[in-house]
Coordinates of C-alpha atoms in Angstrom, one line a residue:
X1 CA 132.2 -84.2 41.3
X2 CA 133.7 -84.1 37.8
X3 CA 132.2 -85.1 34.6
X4 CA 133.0 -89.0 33.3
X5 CA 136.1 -88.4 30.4
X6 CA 134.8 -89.9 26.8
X7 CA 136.1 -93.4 27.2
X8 CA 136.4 -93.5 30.5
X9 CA 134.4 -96.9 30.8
X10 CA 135.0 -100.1 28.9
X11 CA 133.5 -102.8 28.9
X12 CA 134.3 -106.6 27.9
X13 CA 132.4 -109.9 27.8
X14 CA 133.0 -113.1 29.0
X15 CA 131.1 -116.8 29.5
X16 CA 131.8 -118.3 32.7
X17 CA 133.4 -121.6 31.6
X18 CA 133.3 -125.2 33.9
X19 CA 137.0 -124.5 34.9
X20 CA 136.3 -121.3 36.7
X21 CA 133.9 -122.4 39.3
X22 CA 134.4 -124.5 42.6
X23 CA 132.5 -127.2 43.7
X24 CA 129.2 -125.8 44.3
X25 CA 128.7 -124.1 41.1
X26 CA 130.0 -120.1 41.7
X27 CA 132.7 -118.8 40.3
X28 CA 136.1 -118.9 42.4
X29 CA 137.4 -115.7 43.5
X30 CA 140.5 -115.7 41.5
X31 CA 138.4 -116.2 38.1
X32 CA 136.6 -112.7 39.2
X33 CA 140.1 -111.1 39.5
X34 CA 141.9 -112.4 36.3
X35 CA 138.6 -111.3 34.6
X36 CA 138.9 -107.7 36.2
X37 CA 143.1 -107.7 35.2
X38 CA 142.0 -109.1 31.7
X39 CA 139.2 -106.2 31.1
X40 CA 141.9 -103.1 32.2
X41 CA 144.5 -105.1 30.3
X42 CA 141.9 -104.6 27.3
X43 CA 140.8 -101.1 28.3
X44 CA 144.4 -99.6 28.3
X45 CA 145.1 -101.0 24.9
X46 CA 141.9 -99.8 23.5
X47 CA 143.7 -96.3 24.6
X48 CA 147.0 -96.8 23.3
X49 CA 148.6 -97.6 26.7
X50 CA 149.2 -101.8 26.1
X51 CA 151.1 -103.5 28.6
X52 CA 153.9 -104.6 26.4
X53 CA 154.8 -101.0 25.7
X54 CA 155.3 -100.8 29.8
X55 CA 157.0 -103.7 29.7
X56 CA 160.0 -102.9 27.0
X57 CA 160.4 -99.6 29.2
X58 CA 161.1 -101.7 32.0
X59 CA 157.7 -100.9 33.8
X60 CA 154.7 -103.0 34.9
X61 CA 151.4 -102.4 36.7
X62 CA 151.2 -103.7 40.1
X63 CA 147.8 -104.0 41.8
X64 CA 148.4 -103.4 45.8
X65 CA 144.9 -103.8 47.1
X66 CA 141.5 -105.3 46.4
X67 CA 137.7 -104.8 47.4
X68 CA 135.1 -107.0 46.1
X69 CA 131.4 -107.1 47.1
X70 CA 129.8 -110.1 45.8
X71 CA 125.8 -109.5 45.7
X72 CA 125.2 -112.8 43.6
X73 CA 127.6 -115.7 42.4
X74 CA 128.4 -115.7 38.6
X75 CA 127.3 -119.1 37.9
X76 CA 128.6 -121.5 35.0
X77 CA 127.5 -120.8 31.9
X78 CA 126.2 -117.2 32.7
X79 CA 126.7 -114.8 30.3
X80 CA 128.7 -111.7 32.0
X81 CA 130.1 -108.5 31.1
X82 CA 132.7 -106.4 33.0
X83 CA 132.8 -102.7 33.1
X84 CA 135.8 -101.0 34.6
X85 CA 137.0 -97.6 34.7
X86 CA 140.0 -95.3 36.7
X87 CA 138.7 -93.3 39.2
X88 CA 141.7 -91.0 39.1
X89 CA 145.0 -91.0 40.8
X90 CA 146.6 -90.6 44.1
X91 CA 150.0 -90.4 44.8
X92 CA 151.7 -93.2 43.3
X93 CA 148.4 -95.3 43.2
X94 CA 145.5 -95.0 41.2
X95 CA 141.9 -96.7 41.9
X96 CA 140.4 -98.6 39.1
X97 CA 136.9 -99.4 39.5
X98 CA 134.6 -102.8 38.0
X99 CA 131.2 -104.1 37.6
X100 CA 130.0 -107.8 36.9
X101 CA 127.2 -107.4 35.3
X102 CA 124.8 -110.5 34.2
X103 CA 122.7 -110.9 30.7
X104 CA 120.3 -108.9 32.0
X105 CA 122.6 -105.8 32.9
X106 CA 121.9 -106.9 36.9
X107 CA 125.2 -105.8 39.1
X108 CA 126.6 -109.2 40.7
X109 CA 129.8 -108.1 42.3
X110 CA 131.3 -104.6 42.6
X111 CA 135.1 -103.9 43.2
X112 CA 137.7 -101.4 43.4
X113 CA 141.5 -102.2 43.2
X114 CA 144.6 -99.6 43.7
X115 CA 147.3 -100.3 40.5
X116 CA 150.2 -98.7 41.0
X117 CA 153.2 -98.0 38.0
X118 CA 156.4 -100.1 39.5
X119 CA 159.9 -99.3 38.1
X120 CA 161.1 -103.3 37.9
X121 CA 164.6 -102.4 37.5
X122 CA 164.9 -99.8 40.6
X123 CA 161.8 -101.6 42.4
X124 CA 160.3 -98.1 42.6
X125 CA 156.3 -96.7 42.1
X126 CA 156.0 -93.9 40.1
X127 CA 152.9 -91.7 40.0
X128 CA 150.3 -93.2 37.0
X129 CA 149.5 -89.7 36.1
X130 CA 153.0 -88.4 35.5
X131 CA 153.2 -91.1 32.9
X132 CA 150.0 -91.3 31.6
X133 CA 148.7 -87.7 32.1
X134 CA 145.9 -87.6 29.4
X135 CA 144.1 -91.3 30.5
X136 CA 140.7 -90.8 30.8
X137 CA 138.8 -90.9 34.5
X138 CA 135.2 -91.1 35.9
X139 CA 135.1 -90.3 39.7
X140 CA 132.2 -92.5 40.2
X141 CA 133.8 -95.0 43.4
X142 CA 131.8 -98.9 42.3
X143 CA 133.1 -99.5 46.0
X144 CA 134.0 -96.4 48.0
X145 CA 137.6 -97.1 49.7
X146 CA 140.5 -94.9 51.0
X147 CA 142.4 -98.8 51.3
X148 CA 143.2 -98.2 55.2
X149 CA 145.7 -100.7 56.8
X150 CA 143.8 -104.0 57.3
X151 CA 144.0 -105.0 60.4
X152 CA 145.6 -108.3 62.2
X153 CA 144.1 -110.1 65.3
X154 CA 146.1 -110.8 68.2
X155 CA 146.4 -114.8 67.8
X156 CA 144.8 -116.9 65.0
X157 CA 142.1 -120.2 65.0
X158 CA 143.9 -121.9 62.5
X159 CA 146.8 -122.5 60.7
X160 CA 148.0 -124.6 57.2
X161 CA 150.4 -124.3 54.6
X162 CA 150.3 -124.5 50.9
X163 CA 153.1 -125.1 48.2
X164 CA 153.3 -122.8 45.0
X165 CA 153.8 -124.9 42.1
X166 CA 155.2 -124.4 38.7
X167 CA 151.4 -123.9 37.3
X168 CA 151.4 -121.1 39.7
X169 CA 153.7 -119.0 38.0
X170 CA 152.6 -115.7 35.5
X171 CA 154.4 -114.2 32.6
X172 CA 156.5 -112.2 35.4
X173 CA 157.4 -115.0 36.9
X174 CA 155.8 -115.3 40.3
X175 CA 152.7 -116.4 41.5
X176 CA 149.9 -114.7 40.1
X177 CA 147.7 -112.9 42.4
X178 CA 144.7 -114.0 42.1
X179 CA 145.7 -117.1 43.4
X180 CA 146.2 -115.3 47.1
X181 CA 142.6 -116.0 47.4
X182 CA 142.5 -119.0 46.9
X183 CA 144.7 -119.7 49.7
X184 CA 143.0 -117.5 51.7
X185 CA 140.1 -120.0 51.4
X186 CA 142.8 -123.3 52.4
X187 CA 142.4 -121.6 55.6
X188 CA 139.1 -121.9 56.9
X189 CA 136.8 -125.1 58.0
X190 CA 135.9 -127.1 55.9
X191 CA 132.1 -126.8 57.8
X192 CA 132.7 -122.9 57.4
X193 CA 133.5 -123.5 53.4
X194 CA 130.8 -125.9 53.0
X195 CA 127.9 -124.3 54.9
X196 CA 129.1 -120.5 53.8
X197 CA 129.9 -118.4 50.5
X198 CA 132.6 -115.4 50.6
X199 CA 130.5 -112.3 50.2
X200 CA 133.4 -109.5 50.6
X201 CA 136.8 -109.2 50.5
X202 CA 139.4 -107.0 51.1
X203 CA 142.8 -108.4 50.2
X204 CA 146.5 -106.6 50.6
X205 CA 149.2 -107.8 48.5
X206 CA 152.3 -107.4 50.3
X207 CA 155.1 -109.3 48.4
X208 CA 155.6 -111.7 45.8
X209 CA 155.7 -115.5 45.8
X210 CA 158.3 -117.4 43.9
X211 CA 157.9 -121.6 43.0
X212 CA 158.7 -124.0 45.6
X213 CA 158.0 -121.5 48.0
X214 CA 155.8 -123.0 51.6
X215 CA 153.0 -120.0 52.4
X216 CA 151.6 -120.2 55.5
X217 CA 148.2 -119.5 56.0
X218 CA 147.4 -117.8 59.2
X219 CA 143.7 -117.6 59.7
X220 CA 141.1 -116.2 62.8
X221 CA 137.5 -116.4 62.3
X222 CA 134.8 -114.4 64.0
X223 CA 130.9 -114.8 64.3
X224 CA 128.8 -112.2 63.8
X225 CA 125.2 -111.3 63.9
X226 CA 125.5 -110.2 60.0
X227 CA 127.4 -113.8 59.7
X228 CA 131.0 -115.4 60.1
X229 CA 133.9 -112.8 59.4
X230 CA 137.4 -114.5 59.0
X231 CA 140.9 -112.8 59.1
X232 CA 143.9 -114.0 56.8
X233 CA 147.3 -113.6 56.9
X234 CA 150.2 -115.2 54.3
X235 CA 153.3 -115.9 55.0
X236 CA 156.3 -117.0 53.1
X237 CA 157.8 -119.6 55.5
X238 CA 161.3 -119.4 54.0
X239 CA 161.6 -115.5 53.6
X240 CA 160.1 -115.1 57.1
X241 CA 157.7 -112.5 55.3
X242 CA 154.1 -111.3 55.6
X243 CA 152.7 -111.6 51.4
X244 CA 149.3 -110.5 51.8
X245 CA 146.4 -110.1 54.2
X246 CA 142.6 -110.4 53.9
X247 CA 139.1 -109.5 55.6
X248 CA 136.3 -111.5 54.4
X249 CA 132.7 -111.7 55.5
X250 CA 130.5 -114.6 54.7
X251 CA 127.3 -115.6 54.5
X252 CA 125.3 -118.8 54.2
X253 CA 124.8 -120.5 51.1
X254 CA 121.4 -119.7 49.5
X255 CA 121.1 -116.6 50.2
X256 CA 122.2 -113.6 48.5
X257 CA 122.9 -110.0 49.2
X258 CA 121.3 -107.3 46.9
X259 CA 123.3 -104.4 46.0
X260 CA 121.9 -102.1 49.2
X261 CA 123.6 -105.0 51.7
X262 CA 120.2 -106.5 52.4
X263 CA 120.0 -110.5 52.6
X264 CA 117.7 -112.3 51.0
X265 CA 116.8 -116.6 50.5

């Protein structure tokens, strides 16, 4: 394995505020991944490499995949601070790797995501390191993944459909992606959301979502010894698309899972 690059890692703090957690006190899944995008955001323009450079050459980072392993909840009012790094590139993809860690420097979630370089004008990837050649890399995986095809179960538990609405919308002007966890979540029990917390997730982005649009939110649930394991897939009802699909495991409420994958009360 390859040294770590001089600044490699950066890291960035932030407060968990009232309006990112849900109703039992843990942060939501899409405040963990606007605080990932916000920290690389920050990390390529402590490089030299800011977004709004890309963005007047008519190119824009697009994140393709997600992997989070949550070992304990940020909580409101927890002091956190996220670490991120590249782990190098592939192809037209590169991983980028993150640790939320608490006050005490304790890992609470792990997560790798695959950004990829998109051409907005030609709708075409091009490779991260043909453009960016001397950004610096640490090999070091925070969540070893090759990002395989998720997969899709033959028939789904449940179904329900959720409207994106104008506060939906980022600065590219469709719905942020974070929020594609959120509906993710629309789709299971409310006895399953209640009685269980989200522990991992693995989350495809497949296309974007524009206002007005109906996303139909295709869900199949599975119970395992280790605990429930739910499958997700979006679709955009007028486009007659697939937007995203998701794996998550869960586990019940009160108990957390240490960095090893042990559970404990």
């Amino acid at each position: 394995m390859s040294p770590s690059a001089p600044d490699a890692r950066f890291s960035f703090d932030h407060h968990v505020e009232i309006n990112d957690v849900g109703p039992h006190g843990d942060a939501r899944l899409s405040a963990l991944l606007n605080w990932f995008q916000t920290t690389s955001s920050r990390h390529s323009a402590s490089l030299g490499y800011p977004v709004s450079d890309l963005t007047k050459e008519g190119l824009t980072w697009i994140i393709t995949r997600y992997h989070l392993c949550i070992d304990r909840s940020p909580r409101w009012r927890d002091a956190l601070t996220v670490e991120t790094w590249r782990a190098g590139n592939t192809g037209t993809f590169t991983p980028r790797e993150f640790l939320l860690k608490d006050s005490r420097g304790e890992t609470l979630v792990r997560a790798s995501a695959s950004y990829t370089l998109l051409d907005i004008r030609k709708r075409k990837a091009q490779a991260p390191s043909t453009r960016f050649p001397d950004y610096p890399v640490d090999p070091e995986r925070a969540v070893p993944d090759d990002f395989s095809p998720l997969p899709l179960p033959e028939a789904f538990t449940n179904e329900k459909s959720v409207t994106i609405r104008r506060s939906d919308m980022d600065f590219n002007g469709h719905a942020n992606n974070a929020l594609y966890t959120e509906w993710c979540m629309e789709g299971v029990s409310d006895q399953l959301y209640e009685q269980f917390r989200p522990i991992e997730m693995e989350i495809a982005f497949k296309g974007e979502v524009f206002y007005g649009e109906d996303i139909v939110v295709q869900t199949w649930r599975e119970t395992r010894e280790s605990g429930p394991v739910t499958l997700h897939c979006l679709l955009s009802q007028s486009r007659k698309r697939e937007v995203a699909r998701a794996r998550v495991h869960w586990k019940k409420r009160g108990e957390q899972r240490s960095a090893n994958g042990e559970t404990r009360g």
